[in-house]
Amino acid sequence: MPPARLRLNDGHSIPQLGLGVWQVPAASTAATVAQALGLGYRLIDGAAIYGNEEGLGAGVRDSDVPRDEIFVTTKVWNDDQGYDATLRAVEASLARLGMERVELCLIHWPVPAKDRYLDTWRALIRLREEGRVRSIGVSNFMGQHLERLVQETGVVPVLNQIELNPRLQQAELRALHDRMGIVTQSWTPLGQGRSFDAAPIQAAAVRTGKTPAQVILRWHVQLGLSVIPRSTRAEGQAENLDLFGWELLPEEMAAIATLDEGSRCGPDPLTFG
Ligand code: NAD
């Protein structure tokens, strides 16, 4: 069963499941992306800082899937924040991708210490008006950053991509997203395997006949989140795609909710950058 799609607040939609390409070697990114598209992925999550945008673009072109069925995300890196720098950075990303336009461009981190995310956002608004990016959003933003962005510019991001996994469930930020009409997208959704052996994950895996990774990814899907696991092997990509057409029980969802301990795998958005 193909991945569902989530509605964005600007009228477009995004596949609920995608492939993340962070740490995929540049030389093999084209093959990894083309393989995923062949298996049924339709969302590819990239970023300028991943250093593999050329491969991502080549993989999209090498696949048999029409370009208009594929959703490509890129992100503006911290050093490129600011109005003019962002305009240049997105043009450079498009050139590396070999694309006229991407479906989504995100501010990668808020970097509060530099305080340039408002001007960065204004540049993304312009790029959207010019048709270089179809939708615009953010990543690693906390409530205060989201609220300031909207207060100052009146433009609500379509999505906030944040670290989210069973050990870091982000309930408060998810509730704010829901109130603001922002899709939550989970990065490091598998949480570096920290919950694979946890009793609620193991129990659901036994009942459903699925793997711990599938149980965790299905948990994201059932919470209504978009999720972008990374796998380079065909078997792993296929495993992570098999999340639709089966369900976790309410009591299994409730048991997984108890695993939250508010601990991050990645950096703190308040100080990073
Ligand atoms: P992930 O949670 O997707 O985990 C990847 C690791 O899990 C890899 O080692 C992979 O081999 C393994 N894995 C994948 N599928 C598995 C399976 N079915 N069973 C067992 N192991 C499996 O972590 P990630 O790559 O850190 O995050 C996913 C994507 O999120 C990234 O590729 C990137 O696109 C995005 N991301 C964004 C940010 C951000 O700041 N916006 C930060 C980190 C990652």
CSV table of C-alpha atoms and ligand atoms in Angstrom, one decimal:
chain,number,residue,atom,x,y,z
A,1,MET,CA,0.0,0.0,0.0
A,2,PRO,CA,1.6,3.4,-1.0
A,3,PRO,CA,2.3,6.0,1.7
A,4,ALA,CA,-0.5,8.4,2.6
A,5,ARG,CA,-0.1,12.1,2.0
A,6,LEU,CA,-0.5,15.0,4.5
A,7,ARG,CA,-2.1,18.3,3.6
A,8,LEU,CA,0.1,21.4,3.9
A,9,ASN,CA,-1.4,24.8,4.9
A,10,ASP,CA,-0.6,26.3,1.5
A,11,GLY,CA,-2.8,23.9,-0.4
A,12,HIS,CA,-0.1,21.4,-1.4
A,13,SER,CA,0.5,18.0,0.1
A,14,ILE,CA,3.5,15.9,1.2
A,15,PRO,CA,4.0,12.1,1.2
A,16,GLN,CA,3.9,11.0,4.8
A,17,LEU,CA,7.0,8.8,4.4
A,18,GLY,CA,10.2,9.7,2.8
A,19,LEU,CA,13.9,8.8,2.5
A,20,GLY,CA,16.4,10.9,4.4
A,21,VAL,CA,19.9,11.1,2.7
A,22,TRP,CA,22.0,12.6,5.5
A,23,GLN,CA,25.3,10.7,5.6
A,24,VAL,CA,24.6,8.9,2.3
A,25,PRO,CA,28.0,9.1,0.5
A,26,ALA,CA,27.9,11.5,-2.4
A,27,ALA,CA,29.2,8.9,-4.8
A,28,SER,CA,26.4,6.5,-4.1
A,29,THR,CA,23.5,8.9,-3.5
A,30,ALA,CA,22.2,8.8,-7.1
A,31,ALA,CA,21.9,5.0,-6.9
A,32,THR,CA,20.4,5.1,-3.4
A,33,VAL,CA,17.7,7.6,-4.4
A,34,ALA,CA,16.9,5.9,-7.7
A,35,GLN,CA,16.5,2.6,-5.9
A,36,ALA,CA,14.2,4.1,-3.3
A,37,LEU,CA,12.0,5.7,-6.0
A,38,GLY,CA,11.8,2.4,-7.8
A,39,LEU,CA,10.6,0.8,-4.5
A,40,GLY,CA,7.8,3.4,-4.1
A,41,TYR,CA,9.3,6.3,-2.2
A,42,ARG,CA,8.1,9.7,-3.4
A,43,LEU,CA,9.7,12.0,-0.9
A,44,ILE,CA,13.5,12.6,-0.7
A,45,ASP,CA,14.8,14.7,2.2
A,46,GLY,CA,18.1,16.4,1.4
A,47,ALA,CA,20.0,19.5,2.4
A,48,ALA,CA,22.9,21.6,1.2
A,49,ILE,CA,25.1,20.6,4.1
A,50,TYR,CA,24.7,16.8,3.3
A,51,GLY,CA,27.0,17.4,0.3
A,52,ASN,CA,25.1,15.1,-2.0
A,53,GLU,CA,22.6,17.3,-3.8
A,54,GLU,CA,24.2,16.4,-7.2
A,55,GLY,CA,23.6,12.8,-6.5
A,56,LEU,CA,20.0,13.4,-5.3
A,57,GLY,CA,19.2,15.2,-8.5
A,58,ALA,CA,20.8,12.5,-10.6
A,59,GLY,CA,18.9,9.8,-8.8
A,60,VAL,CA,15.6,11.6,-9.5
A,61,ARG,CA,16.5,11.9,-13.2
A,62,ASP,CA,17.8,8.3,-13.4
A,63,SER,CA,14.6,6.9,-12.0
A,64,ASP,CA,11.6,5.9,-14.1
A,65,VAL,CA,9.3,8.0,-11.9
A,66,PRO,CA,8.0,11.2,-13.5
A,67,ARG,CA,9.5,14.3,-11.8
A,68,ASP,CA,6.1,15.7,-11.0
A,69,GLU,CA,5.3,12.7,-8.8
A,70,ILE,CA,8.5,13.3,-6.7
A,71,PHE,CA,8.7,15.6,-3.7
A,72,VAL,CA,12.2,17.0,-3.0
A,73,THR,CA,13.2,18.8,0.1
A,74,THR,CA,16.3,20.9,0.6
A,75,LYS,CA,17.5,23.1,3.4
A,76,VAL,CA,19.4,26.4,3.9
A,77,TRP,CA,22.5,25.8,6.0
A,78,ASN,CA,23.3,28.0,9.0
A,79,ASP,CA,26.2,29.9,7.3
A,80,ASP,CA,23.9,31.0,4.5
A,81,GLN,CA,21.3,32.6,6.7
A,82,GLY,CA,20.4,36.2,5.9
A,83,TYR,CA,18.4,37.6,3.0
A,84,ASP,CA,20.9,37.8,0.2
A,85,ALA,CA,22.9,34.8,1.3
A,86,THR,CA,19.8,32.7,1.3
A,87,LEU,CA,18.8,33.8,-2.2
A,88,ARG,CA,22.2,32.7,-3.4
A,89,ALA,CA,22.3,29.5,-1.4
A,90,VAL,CA,18.9,28.3,-2.7
A,91,GLU,CA,20.0,29.1,-6.3
A,92,ALA,CA,23.2,27.1,-5.7
A,93,SER,CA,21.2,24.2,-4.3
A,94,LEU,CA,18.9,24.2,-7.4
A,95,ALA,CA,22.0,24.3,-9.6
A,96,ARG,CA,23.5,21.3,-7.8
A,97,LEU,CA,20.2,19.4,-7.9
A,98,GLY,CA,19.8,20.3,-11.6
A,99,MET,CA,16.2,21.4,-10.9
A,100,GLU,CA,14.2,24.5,-11.7
A,101,ARG,CA,12.3,24.2,-8.5
A,102,VAL,CA,12.1,22.1,-5.3
A,103,GLU,CA,8.8,21.2,-3.6
A,104,LEU,CA,10.0,22.3,-0.2
A,105,CYS,CA,12.8,24.4,1.3
A,106,LEU,CA,13.5,24.6,5.0
A,107,ILE,CA,15.6,26.8,7.3
A,108,HIS,CA,17.9,24.0,8.7
A,109,TRP,CA,18.3,25.5,12.2
A,110,PRO,CA,17.1,28.7,13.9
A,111,VAL,CA,20.6,29.7,15.1
A,112,PRO,CA,19.2,32.2,17.7
A,113,ALA,CA,22.7,33.5,18.5
A,114,LYS,CA,23.0,35.0,15.0
A,115,ASP,CA,19.4,36.0,14.9
A,116,ARG,CA,19.1,35.9,11.1
A,117,TYR,CA,16.2,33.6,10.7
A,118,LEU,CA,13.6,36.3,10.0
A,119,ASP,CA,15.6,37.7,7.0
A,120,THR,CA,16.2,34.1,5.9
A,121,TRP,CA,12.5,33.5,6.1
A,122,ARG,CA,11.8,36.7,4.1
A,123,ALA,CA,14.1,35.4,1.4
A,124,LEU,CA,12.3,32.0,1.3
A,125,ILE,CA,9.0,33.9,0.9
A,126,ARG,CA,10.4,35.7,-2.1
A,127,LEU,CA,11.8,32.5,-3.6
A,128,ARG,CA,8.3,31.0,-3.2
A,129,GLU,CA,6.7,33.9,-5.0
A,130,GLU,CA,9.3,33.5,-7.8
A,131,GLY,CA,8.4,29.8,-8.1
A,132,ARG,CA,11.9,28.6,-7.2
A,133,VAL,CA,10.5,26.7,-4.2
A,134,ARG,CA,6.8,25.5,-4.0
A,135,SER,CA,6.5,25.4,-0.2
A,136,ILE,CA,8.5,26.8,2.6
A,137,GLY,CA,9.1,25.5,6.1
A,138,VAL,CA,11.6,25.3,9.0
A,139,SER,CA,13.6,22.7,10.9
A,140,ASN,CA,14.6,22.5,14.6
A,141,PHE,CA,12.5,25.6,15.4
A,142,MET,CA,11.1,25.8,19.0
A,143,GLY,CA,7.8,27.4,19.9
A,144,GLN,CA,9.3,30.8,20.5
A,145,HIS,CA,10.9,30.9,17.1
A,146,LEU,CA,7.8,29.8,15.3
A,147,GLU,CA,5.7,32.4,17.0
A,148,ARG,CA,8.1,35.2,16.3
A,149,LEU,CA,8.3,34.2,12.6
A,150,VAL,CA,4.6,34.3,12.2
A,151,GLN,CA,4.2,37.5,14.2
A,152,GLU,CA,6.9,39.4,12.1
A,153,THR,CA,6.0,38.1,8.7
A,154,GLY,CA,2.5,36.7,8.8
A,155,VAL,CA,3.6,33.6,6.9
A,156,VAL,CA,3.2,30.3,8.7
A,157,PRO,CA,5.7,27.5,7.8
A,158,VAL,CA,4.0,24.5,6.2
A,159,LEU,CA,6.2,22.1,8.2
A,160,ASN,CA,8.7,21.9,11.1
A,161,GLN,CA,11.2,19.1,10.8
A,162,ILE,CA,12.4,18.2,14.3
A,163,GLU,CA,14.1,15.4,16.2
A,164,LEU,CA,11.4,13.1,17.3
A,165,ASN,CA,11.5,9.4,18.4
A,166,PRO,CA,10.1,7.3,21.2
A,167,ARG,CA,12.7,8.8,23.7
A,168,LEU,CA,12.0,12.4,22.6
A,169,GLN,CA,8.3,12.6,21.8
A,170,GLN,CA,7.9,16.4,21.7
A,171,ALA,CA,4.2,16.4,22.7
A,172,GLU,CA,4.2,20.1,23.6
A,173,LEU,CA,5.7,21.2,20.2
A,174,ARG,CA,3.4,18.9,18.3
A,175,ALA,CA,0.4,20.4,20.0
A,176,LEU,CA,1.6,23.9,19.0
A,177,HIS,CA,2.1,22.7,15.4
A,178,ASP,CA,-1.5,21.4,15.4
A,179,ARG,CA,-2.8,24.7,16.7
A,180,MET,CA,-0.7,26.7,14.1
A,181,GLY,CA,-1.5,24.3,11.1
A,182,ILE,CA,2.1,23.1,10.8
A,183,VAL,CA,3.0,19.5,9.8
A,184,THR,CA,5.4,17.8,12.2
A,185,GLN,CA,8.2,15.8,10.4
A,186,SER,CA,10.4,13.5,12.5
A,187,TRP,CA,14.1,13.3,12.0
A,188,THR,CA,16.2,10.5,13.5
A,189,PRO,CA,12.9,8.8,13.8
A,190,LEU,CA,14.5,5.5,14.8
A,191,GLY,CA,16.4,7.3,17.6
A,192,GLN,CA,19.6,5.5,16.9
A,193,GLY,CA,18.0,2.2,17.8
A,194,ARG,CA,17.7,3.2,21.5
A,195,SER,CA,14.2,1.9,21.8
A,196,PHE,CA,14.4,-1.3,19.7
A,197,ASP,CA,14.7,-3.5,22.8
A,198,ALA,CA,12.1,-1.6,24.9
A,199,ALA,CA,9.2,-3.9,26.1
A,200,PRO,CA,6.4,-2.0,24.3
A,201,ILE,CA,8.2,-2.0,21.0
A,202,GLN,CA,9.1,-5.7,21.3
A,203,ALA,CA,5.6,-6.7,22.3
A,204,ALA,CA,4.0,-4.8,19.4
A,205,ALA,CA,6.6,-6.4,17.0
A,206,VAL,CA,5.7,-9.9,18.2
A,207,ARG,CA,1.9,-9.3,17.8
A,208,THR,CA,2.2,-7.6,14.4
A,209,GLY,CA,5.0,-9.8,13.0
A,210,LYS,CA,6.8,-6.6,12.1
A,211,THR,CA,10.3,-5.4,13.1
A,212,PRO,CA,11.0,-3.0,15.9
A,213,ALA,CA,12.0,-0.3,13.3
A,214,GLN,CA,8.6,-0.8,11.5
A,215,VAL,CA,6.7,-0.6,14.8
A,216,ILE,CA,8.5,2.7,15.6
A,217,LEU,CA,7.9,4.2,12.2
A,218,ARG,CA,4.2,3.1,12.3
A,219,TRP,CA,4.0,4.9,15.6
A,220,HIS,CA,5.1,8.1,13.9
A,221,VAL,CA,2.6,7.5,11.1
A,222,GLN,CA,-0.3,6.8,13.5
A,223,LEU,CA,0.5,10.1,15.3
A,224,GLY,CA,-0.1,11.8,12.0
A,225,LEU,CA,3.6,12.8,11.5
A,226,SER,CA,5.7,12.8,8.4
A,227,VAL,CA,8.7,10.6,8.8
A,228,ILE,CA,12.0,10.3,6.8
A,229,PRO,CA,14.1,7.3,7.9
A,230,ARG,CA,17.4,6.7,6.2
A,231,SER,CA,18.4,3.4,4.7
A,232,THR,CA,20.7,2.7,1.8
A,233,ARG,CA,20.0,-1.1,1.4
A,234,ALA,CA,17.0,-2.1,-0.8
A,235,GLU,CA,15.8,-4.5,2.0
A,236,GLY,CA,16.0,-1.7,4.6
A,237,GLN,CA,14.2,0.8,2.3
A,238,ALA,CA,11.5,-1.8,1.5
A,239,GLU,CA,11.1,-2.6,5.2
A,240,ASN,CA,10.7,1.1,6.1
A,241,LEU,CA,8.1,1.5,3.3
A,242,ASP,CA,5.8,-1.2,4.7
A,243,LEU,CA,4.0,1.0,7.2
A,244,PHE,CA,0.5,1.2,5.6
A,245,GLY,CA,-2.3,-1.3,5.7
A,246,TRP,CA,-1.7,-2.4,9.3
A,247,GLU,CA,-2.1,-0.7,12.6
A,248,LEU,CA,-0.9,-0.5,16.2
A,249,LEU,CA,-3.6,-0.9,18.8
A,250,PRO,CA,-4.5,2.1,21.0
A,251,GLU,CA,-3.0,0.3,24.0
A,252,GLU,CA,0.3,-0.2,22.1
A,253,MET,CA,0.4,3.5,21.2
A,254,ALA,CA,-0.2,4.3,24.9
A,255,ALA,CA,2.6,1.9,26.0
A,256,ILE,CA,5.0,3.5,23.5
A,257,ALA,CA,4.0,6.9,24.9
A,258,THR,CA,5.6,5.9,28.3
A,259,LEU,CA,9.1,5.6,26.7
A,260,ASP,CA,9.4,9.4,26.5
A,261,GLU,CA,12.3,10.7,28.5
A,262,GLY,CA,12.9,14.0,26.7
A,263,SER,CA,16.5,13.1,25.7
A,264,ARG,CA,18.0,14.2,22.4
A,265,CYS,CA,20.4,12.3,20.0
A,266,GLY,CA,21.2,15.6,18.3
A,267,PRO,CA,22.1,19.1,19.3
A,268,ASP,CA,20.0,21.6,21.2
A,269,PRO,CA,18.3,24.0,18.8
A,270,LEU,CA,18.7,26.9,21.3
A,271,THR,CA,22.5,26.8,21.2
A,272,PHE,CA,23.4,25.0,18.0
A,273,GLY,CA,25.1,26.9,15.1
B,1,NAD,P1,17.3,7.3,11.3
B,1,NAD,O1,16.5,7.3,12.5
B,1,NAD,O2,16.6,7.3,10.0
B,1,NAD,O3,18.3,6.1,11.4
B,1,NAD,C1,19.2,5.8,10.5
B,1,NAD,C2,20.0,4.6,11.0
B,1,NAD,O4,19.1,3.5,11.3
B,1,NAD,C3,21.0,4.1,10.0
B,1,NAD,O5,22.1,3.6,10.7
B,1,NAD,C4,20.3,2.9,9.3
B,1,NAD,O6,21.1,2.0,8.8
B,1,NAD,C5,19.4,2.4,10.5
B,1,NAD,N1,18.2,1.8,10.0
B,1,NAD,C6,17.3,2.3,9.0
B,1,NAD,N2,16.3,1.5,8.8
B,1,NAD,C7,16.4,0.5,9.7
B,1,NAD,C8,15.7,-0.7,10.0
B,1,NAD,N3,14.5,-0.9,9.3
B,1,NAD,N4,16.1,-1.5,10.9
B,1,NAD,C9,17.3,-1.3,11.6
B,1,NAD,N5,18.0,-0.2,11.4
B,1,NAD,C10,17.6,0.7,10.4
B,1,NAD,O7,18.3,8.5,11.4
B,1,NAD,P2,18.9,9.8,10.6
B,1,NAD,O8,19.5,9.5,9.3
B,1,NAD,O9,19.6,10.5,11.6
B,1,NAD,O10,17.5,10.7,10.3
B,1,NAD,C11,16.8,10.5,9.1
B,1,NAD,C12,16.8,11.6,8.2
B,1,NAD,O11,16.4,12.8,8.9
B,1,NAD,C13,18.2,12.0,7.8
B,1,NAD,O12,18.7,11.2,6.8
B,1,NAD,C14,18.0,13.4,7.3
B,1,NAD,O13,17.4,13.5,6.0
B,1,NAD,C15,17.1,14.0,8.4
B,1,NAD,N6,17.8,14.7,9.5
B,1,NAD,C16,17.5,16.0,9.6
B,1,NAD,C17,18.1,16.7,10.6
B,1,NAD,C18,17.8,18.2,10.8
B,1,NAD,O14,18.5,18.9,11.5
B,1,NAD,N7,16.8,18.7,10.1
B,1,NAD,C19,19.0,16.1,11.5
B,1,NAD,C20,19.3,14.7,11.3
B,1,NAD,C21,18.6,14.0,10.3
